[in-house]
Coordinates of N, CA, C and O in Angstrom, one line a residue:
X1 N 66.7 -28.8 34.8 CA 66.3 -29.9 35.6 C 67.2 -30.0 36.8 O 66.6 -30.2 37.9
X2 N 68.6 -29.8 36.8 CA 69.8 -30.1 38.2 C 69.1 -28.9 38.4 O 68.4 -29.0 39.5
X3 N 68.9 -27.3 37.6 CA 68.7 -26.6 38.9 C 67.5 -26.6 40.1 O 67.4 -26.2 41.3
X4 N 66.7 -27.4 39.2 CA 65.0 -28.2 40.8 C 65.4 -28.8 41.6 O 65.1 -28.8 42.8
X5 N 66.5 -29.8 40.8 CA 66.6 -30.4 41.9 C 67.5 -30.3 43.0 O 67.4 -30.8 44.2
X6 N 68.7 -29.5 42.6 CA 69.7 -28.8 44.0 C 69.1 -28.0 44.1 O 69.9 -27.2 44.8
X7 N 67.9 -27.3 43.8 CA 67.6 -25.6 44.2 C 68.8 -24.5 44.5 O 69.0 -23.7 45.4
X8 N 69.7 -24.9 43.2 CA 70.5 -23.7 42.7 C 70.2 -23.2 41.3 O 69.9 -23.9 40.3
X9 N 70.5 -21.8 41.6 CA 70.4 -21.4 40.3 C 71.5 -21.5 39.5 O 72.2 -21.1 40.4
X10 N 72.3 -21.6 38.4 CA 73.5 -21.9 37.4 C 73.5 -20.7 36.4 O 72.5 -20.0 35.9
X11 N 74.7 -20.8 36.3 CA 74.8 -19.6 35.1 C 75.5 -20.4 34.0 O 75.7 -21.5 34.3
X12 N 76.0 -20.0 32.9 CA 75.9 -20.6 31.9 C 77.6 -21.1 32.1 O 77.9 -22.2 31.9
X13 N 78.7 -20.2 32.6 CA 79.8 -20.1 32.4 C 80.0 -21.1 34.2 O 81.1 -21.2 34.7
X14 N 78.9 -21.7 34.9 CA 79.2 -22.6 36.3 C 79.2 -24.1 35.4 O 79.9 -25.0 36.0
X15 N 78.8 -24.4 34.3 CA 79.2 -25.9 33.5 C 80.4 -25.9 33.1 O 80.9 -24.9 32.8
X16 N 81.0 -26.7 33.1 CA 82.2 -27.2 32.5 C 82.0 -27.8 30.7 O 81.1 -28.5 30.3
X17 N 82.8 -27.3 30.0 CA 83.1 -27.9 28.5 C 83.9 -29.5 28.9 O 84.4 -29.9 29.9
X18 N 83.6 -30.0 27.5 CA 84.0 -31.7 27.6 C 85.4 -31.1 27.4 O 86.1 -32.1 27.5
X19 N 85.9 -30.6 27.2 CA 87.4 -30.2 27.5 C 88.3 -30.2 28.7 O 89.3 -30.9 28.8
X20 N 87.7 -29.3 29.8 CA 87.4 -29.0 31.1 C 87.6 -30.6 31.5 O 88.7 -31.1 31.6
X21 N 86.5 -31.3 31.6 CA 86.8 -32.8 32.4 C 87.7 -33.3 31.8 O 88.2 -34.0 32.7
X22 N 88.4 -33.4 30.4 CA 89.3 -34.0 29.7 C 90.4 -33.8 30.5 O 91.0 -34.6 31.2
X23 N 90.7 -32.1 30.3 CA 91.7 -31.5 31.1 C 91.9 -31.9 32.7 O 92.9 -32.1 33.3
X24 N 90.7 -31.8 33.2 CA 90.9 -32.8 35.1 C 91.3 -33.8 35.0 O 92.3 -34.2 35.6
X25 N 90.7 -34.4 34.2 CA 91.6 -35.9 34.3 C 93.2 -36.0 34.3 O 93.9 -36.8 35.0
X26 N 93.7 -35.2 33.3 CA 95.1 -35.2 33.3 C 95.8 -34.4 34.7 O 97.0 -34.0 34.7
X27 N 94.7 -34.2 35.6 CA 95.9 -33.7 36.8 C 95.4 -35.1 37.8 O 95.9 -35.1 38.9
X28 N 94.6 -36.1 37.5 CA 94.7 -36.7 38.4 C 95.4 -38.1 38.7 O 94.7 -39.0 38.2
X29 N 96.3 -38.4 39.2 CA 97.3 -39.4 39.6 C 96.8 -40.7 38.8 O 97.3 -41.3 37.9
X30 N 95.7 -40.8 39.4 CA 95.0 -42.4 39.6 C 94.8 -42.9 37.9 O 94.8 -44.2 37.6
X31 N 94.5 -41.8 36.7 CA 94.0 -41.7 35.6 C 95.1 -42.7 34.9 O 96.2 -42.2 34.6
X32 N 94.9 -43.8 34.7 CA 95.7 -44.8 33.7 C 96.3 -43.6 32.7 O 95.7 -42.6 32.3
X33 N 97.7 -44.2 32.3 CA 98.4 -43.4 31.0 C 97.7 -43.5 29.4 O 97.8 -42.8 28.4
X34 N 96.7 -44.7 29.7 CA 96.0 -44.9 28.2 C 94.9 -43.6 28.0 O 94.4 -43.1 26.9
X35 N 94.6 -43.2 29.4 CA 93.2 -41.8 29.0 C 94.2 -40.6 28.7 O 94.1 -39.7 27.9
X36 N 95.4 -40.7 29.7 CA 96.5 -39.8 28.9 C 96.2 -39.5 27.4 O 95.4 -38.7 26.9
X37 N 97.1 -40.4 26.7 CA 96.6 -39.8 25.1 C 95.6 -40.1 24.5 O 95.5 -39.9 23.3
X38 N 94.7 -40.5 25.2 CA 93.1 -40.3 24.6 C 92.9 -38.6 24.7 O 92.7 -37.9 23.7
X39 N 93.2 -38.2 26.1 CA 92.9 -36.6 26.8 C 94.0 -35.8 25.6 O 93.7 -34.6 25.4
X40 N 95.2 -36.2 24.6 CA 96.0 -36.0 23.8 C 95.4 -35.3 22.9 O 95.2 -34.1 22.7
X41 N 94.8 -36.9 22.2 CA 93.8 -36.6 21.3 C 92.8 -35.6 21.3 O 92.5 -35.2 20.1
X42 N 92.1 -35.0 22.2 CA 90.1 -34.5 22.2 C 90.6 -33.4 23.0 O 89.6 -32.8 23.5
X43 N 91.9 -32.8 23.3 CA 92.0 -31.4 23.6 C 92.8 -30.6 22.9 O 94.0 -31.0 22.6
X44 N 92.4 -29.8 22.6 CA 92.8 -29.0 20.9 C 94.6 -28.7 21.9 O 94.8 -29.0 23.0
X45 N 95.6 -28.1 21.0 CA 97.0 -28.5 21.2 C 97.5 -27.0 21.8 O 98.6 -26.8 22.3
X46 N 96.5 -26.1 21.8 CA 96.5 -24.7 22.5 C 96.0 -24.6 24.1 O 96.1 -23.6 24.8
X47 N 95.5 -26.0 24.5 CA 94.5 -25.8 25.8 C 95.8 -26.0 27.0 O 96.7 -26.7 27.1
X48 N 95.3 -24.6 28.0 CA 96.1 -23.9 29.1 C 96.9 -25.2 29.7 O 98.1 -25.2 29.9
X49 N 95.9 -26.4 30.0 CA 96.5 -27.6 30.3 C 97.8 -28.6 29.9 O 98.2 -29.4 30.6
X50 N 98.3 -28.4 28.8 CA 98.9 -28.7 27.7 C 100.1 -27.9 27.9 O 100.4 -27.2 26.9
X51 N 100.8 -27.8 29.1 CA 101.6 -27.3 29.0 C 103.2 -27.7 28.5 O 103.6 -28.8 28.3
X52 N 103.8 -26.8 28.4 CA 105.2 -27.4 28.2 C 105.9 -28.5 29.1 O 106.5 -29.5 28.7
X53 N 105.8 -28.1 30.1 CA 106.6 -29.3 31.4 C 105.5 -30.5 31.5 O 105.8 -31.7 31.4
X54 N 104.6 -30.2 31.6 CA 103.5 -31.3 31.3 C 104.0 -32.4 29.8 O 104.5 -33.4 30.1
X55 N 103.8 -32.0 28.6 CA 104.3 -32.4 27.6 C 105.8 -33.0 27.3 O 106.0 -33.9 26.4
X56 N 106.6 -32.5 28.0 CA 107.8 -32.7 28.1 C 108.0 -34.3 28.9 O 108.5 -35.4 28.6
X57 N 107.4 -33.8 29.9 CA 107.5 -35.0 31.3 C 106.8 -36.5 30.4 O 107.3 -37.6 30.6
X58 N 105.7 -36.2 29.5 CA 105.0 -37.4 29.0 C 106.2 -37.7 27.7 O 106.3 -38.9 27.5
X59 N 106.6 -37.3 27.2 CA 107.7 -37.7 26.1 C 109.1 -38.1 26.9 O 109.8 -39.0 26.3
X60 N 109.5 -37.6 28.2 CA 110.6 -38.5 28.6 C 109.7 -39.7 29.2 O 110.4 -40.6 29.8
X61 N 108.5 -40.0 29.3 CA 108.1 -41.3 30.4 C 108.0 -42.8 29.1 O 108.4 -42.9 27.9
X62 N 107.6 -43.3 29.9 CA 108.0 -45.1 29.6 C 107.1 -45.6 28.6 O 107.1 -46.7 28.1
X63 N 105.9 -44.4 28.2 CA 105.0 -45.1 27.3 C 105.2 -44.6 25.7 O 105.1 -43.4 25.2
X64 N 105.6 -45.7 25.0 CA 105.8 -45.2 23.4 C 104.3 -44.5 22.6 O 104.3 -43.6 21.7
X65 N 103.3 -45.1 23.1 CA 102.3 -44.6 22.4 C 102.0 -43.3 22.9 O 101.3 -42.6 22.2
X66 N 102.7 -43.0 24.4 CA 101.9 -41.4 25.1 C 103.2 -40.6 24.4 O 103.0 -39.4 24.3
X67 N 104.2 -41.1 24.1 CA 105.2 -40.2 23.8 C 104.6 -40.1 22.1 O 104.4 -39.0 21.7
X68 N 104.5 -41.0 21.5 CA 103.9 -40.3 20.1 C 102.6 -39.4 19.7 O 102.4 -38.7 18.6
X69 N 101.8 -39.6 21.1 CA 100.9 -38.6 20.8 C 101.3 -37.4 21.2 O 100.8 -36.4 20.8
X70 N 102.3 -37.4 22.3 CA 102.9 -36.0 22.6 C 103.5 -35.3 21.5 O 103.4 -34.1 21.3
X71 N 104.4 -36.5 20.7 CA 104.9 -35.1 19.6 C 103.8 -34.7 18.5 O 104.1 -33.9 17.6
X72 N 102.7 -35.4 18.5 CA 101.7 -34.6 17.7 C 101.0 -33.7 17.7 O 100.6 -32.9 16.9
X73 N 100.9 -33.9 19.3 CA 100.6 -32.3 19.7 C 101.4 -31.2 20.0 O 101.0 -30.0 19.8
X74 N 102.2 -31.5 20.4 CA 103.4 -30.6 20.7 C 103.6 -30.0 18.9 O 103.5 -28.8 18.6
X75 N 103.8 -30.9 18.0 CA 103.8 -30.7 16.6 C 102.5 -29.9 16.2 O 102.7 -29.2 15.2
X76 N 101.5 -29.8 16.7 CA 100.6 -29.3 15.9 C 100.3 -27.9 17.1 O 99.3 -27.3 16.8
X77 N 100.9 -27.6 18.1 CA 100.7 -26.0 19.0 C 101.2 -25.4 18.6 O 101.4 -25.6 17.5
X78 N 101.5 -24.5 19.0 CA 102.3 -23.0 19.6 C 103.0 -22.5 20.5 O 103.0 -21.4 21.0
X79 N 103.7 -23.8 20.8 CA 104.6 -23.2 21.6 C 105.9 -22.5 21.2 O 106.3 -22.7 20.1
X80 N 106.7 -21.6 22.1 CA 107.6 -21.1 21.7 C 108.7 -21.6 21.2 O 109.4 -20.9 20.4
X81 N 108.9 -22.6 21.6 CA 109.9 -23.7 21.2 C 109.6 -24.1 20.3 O 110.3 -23.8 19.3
X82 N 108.6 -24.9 20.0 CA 108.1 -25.6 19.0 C 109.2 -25.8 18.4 O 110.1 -26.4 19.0
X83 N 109.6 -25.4 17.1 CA 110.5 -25.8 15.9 C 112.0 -26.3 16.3 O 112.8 -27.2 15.9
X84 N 112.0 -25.4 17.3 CA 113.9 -25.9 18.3 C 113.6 -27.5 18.7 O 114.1 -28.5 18.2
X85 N 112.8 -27.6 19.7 CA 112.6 -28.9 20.2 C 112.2 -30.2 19.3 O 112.8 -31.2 19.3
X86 N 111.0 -29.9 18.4 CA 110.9 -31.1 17.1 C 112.2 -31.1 16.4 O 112.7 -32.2 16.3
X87 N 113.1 -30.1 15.8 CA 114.0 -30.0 15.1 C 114.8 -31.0 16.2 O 115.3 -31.9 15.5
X88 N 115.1 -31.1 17.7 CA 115.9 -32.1 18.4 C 115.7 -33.1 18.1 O 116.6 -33.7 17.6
X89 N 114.6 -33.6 18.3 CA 113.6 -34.8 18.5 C 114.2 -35.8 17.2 O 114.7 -36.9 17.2
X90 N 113.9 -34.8 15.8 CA 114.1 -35.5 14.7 C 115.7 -35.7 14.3 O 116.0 -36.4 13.3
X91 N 116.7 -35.2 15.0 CA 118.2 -35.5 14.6 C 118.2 -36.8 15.8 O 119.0 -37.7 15.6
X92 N 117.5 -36.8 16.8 CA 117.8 -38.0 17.9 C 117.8 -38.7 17.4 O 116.9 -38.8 16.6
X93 N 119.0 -39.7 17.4 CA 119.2 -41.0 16.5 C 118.7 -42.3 17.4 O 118.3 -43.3 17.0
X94 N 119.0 -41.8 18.8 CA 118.3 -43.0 20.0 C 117.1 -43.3 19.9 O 116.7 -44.5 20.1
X95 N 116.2 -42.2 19.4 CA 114.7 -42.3 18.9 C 114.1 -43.2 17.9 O 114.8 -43.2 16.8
X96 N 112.8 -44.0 18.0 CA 112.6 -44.6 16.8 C 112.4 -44.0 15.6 O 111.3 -43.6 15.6
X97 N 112.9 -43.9 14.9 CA 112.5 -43.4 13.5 C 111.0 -43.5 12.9 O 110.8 -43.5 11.7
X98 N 110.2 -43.6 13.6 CA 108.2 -43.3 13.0 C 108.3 -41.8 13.9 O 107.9 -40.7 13.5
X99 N 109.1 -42.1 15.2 CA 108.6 -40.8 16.5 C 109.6 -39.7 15.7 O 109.3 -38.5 15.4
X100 N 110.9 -40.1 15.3 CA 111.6 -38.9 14.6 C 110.9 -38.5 13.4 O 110.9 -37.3 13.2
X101 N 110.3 -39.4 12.4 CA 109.7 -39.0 11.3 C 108.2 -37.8 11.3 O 108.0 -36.9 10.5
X102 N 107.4 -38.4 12.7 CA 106.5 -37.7 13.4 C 106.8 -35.9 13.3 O 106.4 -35.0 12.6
X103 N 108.0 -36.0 15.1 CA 108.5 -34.4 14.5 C 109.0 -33.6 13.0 O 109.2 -32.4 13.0
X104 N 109.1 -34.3 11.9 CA 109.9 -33.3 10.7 C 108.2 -33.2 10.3 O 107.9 -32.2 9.7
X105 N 107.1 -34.1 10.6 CA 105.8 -32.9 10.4 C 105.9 -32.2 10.5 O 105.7 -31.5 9.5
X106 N 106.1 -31.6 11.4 CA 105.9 -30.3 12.3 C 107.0 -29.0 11.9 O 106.9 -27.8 12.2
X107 N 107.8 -29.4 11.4 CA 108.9 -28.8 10.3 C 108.1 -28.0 9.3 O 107.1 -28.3 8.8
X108 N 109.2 -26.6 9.2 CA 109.1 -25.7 7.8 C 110.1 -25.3 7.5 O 110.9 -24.6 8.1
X109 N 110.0 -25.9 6.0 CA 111.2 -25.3 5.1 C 111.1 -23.8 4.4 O 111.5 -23.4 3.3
X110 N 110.4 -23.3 5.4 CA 109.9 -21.4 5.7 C 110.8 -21.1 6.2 O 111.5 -20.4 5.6
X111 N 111.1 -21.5 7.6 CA 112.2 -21.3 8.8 C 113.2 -21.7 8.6 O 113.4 -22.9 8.9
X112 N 114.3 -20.6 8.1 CA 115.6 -20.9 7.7 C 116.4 -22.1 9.0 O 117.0 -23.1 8.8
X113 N 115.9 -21.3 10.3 CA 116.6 -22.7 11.3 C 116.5 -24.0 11.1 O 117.3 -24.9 11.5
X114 N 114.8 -24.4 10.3 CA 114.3 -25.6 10.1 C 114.7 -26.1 9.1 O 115.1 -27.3 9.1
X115 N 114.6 -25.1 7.4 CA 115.1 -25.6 6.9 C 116.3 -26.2 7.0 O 116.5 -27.4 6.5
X116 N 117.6 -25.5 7.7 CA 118.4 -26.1 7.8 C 118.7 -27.6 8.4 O 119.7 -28.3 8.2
X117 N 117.4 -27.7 9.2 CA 117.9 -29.3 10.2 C 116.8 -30.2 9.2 O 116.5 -31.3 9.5
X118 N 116.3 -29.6 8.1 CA 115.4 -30.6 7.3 C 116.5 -31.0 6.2 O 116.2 -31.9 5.4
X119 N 117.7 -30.5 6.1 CA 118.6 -30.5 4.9 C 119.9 -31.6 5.2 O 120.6 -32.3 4.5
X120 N 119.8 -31.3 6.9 CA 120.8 -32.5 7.3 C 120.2 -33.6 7.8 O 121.0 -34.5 8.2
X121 N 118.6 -33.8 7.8 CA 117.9 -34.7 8.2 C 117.9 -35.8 7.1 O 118.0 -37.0 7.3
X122 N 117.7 -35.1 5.8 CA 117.4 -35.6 4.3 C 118.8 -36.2 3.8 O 118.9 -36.5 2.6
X123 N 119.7 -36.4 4.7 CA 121.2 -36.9 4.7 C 121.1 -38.1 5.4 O 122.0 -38.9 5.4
X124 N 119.7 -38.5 6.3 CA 119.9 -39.6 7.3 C 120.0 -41.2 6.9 O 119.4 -41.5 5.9
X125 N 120.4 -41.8 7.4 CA 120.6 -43.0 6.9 C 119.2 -44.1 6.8 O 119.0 -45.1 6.1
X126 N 118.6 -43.3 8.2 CA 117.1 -43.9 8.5 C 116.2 -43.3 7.2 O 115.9 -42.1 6.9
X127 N 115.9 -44.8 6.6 CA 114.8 -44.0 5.5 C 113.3 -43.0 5.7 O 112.9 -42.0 5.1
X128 N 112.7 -43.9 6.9 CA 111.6 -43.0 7.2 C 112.2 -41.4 7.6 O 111.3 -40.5 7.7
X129 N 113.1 -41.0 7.8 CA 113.5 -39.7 8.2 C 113.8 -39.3 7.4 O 113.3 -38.2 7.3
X130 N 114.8 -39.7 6.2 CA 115.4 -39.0 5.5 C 114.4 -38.7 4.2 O 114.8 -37.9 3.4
X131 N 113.4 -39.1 4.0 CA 112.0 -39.3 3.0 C 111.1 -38.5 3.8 O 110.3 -38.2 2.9
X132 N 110.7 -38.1 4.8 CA 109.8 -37.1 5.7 C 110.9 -35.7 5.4 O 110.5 -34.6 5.0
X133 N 111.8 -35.9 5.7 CA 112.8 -34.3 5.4 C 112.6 -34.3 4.2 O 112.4 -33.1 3.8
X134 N 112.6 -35.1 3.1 CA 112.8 -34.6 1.6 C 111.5 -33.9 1.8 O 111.5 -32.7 2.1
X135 N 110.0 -34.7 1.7 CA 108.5 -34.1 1.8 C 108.7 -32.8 2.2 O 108.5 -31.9 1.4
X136 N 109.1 -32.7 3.4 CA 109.0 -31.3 3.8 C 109.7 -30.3 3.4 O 109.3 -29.1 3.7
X137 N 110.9 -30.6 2.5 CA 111.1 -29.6 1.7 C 110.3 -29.0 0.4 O 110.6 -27.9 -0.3
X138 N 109.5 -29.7 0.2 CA 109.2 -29.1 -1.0 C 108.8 -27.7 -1.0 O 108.3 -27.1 0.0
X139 N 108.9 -27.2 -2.3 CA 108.7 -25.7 -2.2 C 110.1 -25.3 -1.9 O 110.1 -24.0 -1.8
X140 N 110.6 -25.5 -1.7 CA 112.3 -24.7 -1.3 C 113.3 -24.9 -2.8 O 113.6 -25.8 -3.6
X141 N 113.6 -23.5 -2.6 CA 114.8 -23.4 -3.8 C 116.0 -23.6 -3.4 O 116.4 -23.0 -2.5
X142 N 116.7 -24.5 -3.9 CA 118.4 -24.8 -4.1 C 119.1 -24.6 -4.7 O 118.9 -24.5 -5.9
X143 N 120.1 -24.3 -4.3 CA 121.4 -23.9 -5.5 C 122.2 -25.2 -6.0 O 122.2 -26.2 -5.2
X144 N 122.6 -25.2 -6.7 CA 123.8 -26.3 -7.4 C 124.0 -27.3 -6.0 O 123.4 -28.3 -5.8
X145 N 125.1 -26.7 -5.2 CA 125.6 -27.5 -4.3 C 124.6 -28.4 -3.5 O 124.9 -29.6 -3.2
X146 N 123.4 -27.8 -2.9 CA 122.5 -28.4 -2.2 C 121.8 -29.9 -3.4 O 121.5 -31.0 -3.2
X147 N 121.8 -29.2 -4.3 CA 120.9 -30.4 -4.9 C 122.0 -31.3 -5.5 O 121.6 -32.4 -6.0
X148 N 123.6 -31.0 -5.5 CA 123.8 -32.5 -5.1 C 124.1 -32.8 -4.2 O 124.2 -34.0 -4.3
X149 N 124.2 -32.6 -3.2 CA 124.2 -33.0 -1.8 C 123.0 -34.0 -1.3 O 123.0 -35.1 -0.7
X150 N 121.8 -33.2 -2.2 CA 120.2 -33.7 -1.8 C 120.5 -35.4 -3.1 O 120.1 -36.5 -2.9
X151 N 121.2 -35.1 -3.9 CA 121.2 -36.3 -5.3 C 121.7 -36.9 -4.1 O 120.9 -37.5 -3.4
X152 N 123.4 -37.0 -3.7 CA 124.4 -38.0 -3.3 C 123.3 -38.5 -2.1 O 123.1 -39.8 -2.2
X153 N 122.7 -38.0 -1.3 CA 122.1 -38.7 0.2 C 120.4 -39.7 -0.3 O 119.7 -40.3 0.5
X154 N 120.1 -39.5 -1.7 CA 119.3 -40.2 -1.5 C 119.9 -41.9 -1.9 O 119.1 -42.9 -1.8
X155 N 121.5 -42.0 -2.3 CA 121.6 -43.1 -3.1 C 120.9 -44.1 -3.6 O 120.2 -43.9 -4.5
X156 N 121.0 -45.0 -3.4 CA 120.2 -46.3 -4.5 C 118.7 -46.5 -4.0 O 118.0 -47.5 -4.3
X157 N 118.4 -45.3 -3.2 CA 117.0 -46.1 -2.7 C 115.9 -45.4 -3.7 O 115.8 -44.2 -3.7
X158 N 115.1 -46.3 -4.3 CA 114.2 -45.2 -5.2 C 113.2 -44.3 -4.8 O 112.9 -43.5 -5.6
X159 N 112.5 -44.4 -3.4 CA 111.8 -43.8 -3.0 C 112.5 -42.0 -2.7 O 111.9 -41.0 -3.0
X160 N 113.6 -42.1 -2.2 CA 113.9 -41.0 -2.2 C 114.7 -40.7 -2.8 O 115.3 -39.7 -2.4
X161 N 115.0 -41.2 -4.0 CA 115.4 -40.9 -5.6 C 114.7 -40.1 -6.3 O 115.2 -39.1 -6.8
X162 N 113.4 -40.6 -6.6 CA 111.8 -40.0 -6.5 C 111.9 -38.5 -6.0 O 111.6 -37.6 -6.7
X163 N 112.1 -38.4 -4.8 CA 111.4 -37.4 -3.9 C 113.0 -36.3 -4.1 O 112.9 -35.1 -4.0
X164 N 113.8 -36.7 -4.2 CA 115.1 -35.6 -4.9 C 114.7 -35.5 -6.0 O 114.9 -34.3 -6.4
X165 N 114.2 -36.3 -7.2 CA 114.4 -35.7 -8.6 C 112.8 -34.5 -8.3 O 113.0 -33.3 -8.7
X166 N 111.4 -34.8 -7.6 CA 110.4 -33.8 -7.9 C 111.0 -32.7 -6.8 O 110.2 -31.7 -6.8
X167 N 112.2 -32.5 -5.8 CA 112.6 -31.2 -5.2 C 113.4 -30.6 -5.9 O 113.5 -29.4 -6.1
X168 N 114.3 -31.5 -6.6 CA 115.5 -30.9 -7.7 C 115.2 -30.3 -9.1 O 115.8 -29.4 -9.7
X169 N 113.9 -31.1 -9.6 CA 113.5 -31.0 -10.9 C 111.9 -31.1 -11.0 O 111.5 -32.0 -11.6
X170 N 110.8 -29.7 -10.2 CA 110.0 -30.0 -10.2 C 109.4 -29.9 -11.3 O 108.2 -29.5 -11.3
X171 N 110.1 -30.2 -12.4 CA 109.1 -30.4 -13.5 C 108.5 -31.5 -13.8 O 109.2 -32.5 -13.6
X172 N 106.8 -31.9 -14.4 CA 106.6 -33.5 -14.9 C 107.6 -34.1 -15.3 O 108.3 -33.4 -16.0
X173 N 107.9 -35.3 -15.1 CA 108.4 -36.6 -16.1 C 107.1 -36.7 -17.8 O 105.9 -36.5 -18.0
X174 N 108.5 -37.1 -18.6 CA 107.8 -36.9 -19.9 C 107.4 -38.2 -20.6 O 107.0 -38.2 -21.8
X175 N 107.6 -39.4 -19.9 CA 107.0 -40.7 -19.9 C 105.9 -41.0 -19.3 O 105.5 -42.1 -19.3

């Protein structure tokens, strides 16, 4: 029907995907920070737009909610950094602890580098962090010393009493 009426002809690849306009919008100035992490949300965490200096720039700016959807995406791409930079993110102690808890998603206790910053994470004093680092270990084998290390740092709190006894002793409880 647009092609009668501009009397042009179109080819399939002259339309734009709802991506494409998602993507324009984030280069345009005027675009409130709230369609920011809407545009977060509805473009997959690989799209050319989504770049690193882009993403970076929205996690140092002033909005807590654009910076939390940034580490979810940034958490769920491919970038090259990826695990170095969430692994920062989550030792930031200036950071709120939901946004530090956010990055140790994005963590694997696959990646000896990660595992490592999930083992001093699981030492934190912030419970939401130190209970997202225990989760993310699971599946990881310990020797003697680590799993008391992992005992002493959960102290009196039961949730992550809990979550050291099923990484230390994944066997059922017999109660």
């Amino acid at each position: 029907a647009l092609e009668k009426l501009e009397g042009v002809r179109r080819e399939p690849g002259d339309e734009w995907s709802p991506a494409e306009y998602v993507a324009r919008a984030l280069d345009d100035p005027r675009v409130p920070r709230k369609l920011h992490r809407w545009a977060l949300r509805m473009l997959p965490p690989a799209h050319p737009s989504l770049t690193l200096d882009r993403l970076q720039s929205y996690f140092h700016g002033d909005d807590p909610a654009l910076r939390m959807e940034t580490v979810r995406t940034f958490r769920d791409g491919q970038h090259a950094e990826r695990g170095r930079l969430l692994a920062q993110l989550a030792a930031d102690e200036t950071l709120a602890a939901d946004l530090r808890a956010e990055a140790i998603v994005g963590l694997s206790s696959a990646i000896p580098d990660e595992r490592q910053a999930l083992l001093q994470l699981a030492a934190s004093p912030a419970g939401a962090v130190r209970n997202e680092a225990l989760r993310s270990l699971r599946g990881t084998e310990f020797n003697d010393a680590t799993r008391a290390v992992l005992r002493q740092s959960a102290g009196s709190d039961p949730c992550a009493t809990e979550l050291v006894d099923r990484l230390v002793s994944p066997t059922p409880p017999t109660d």
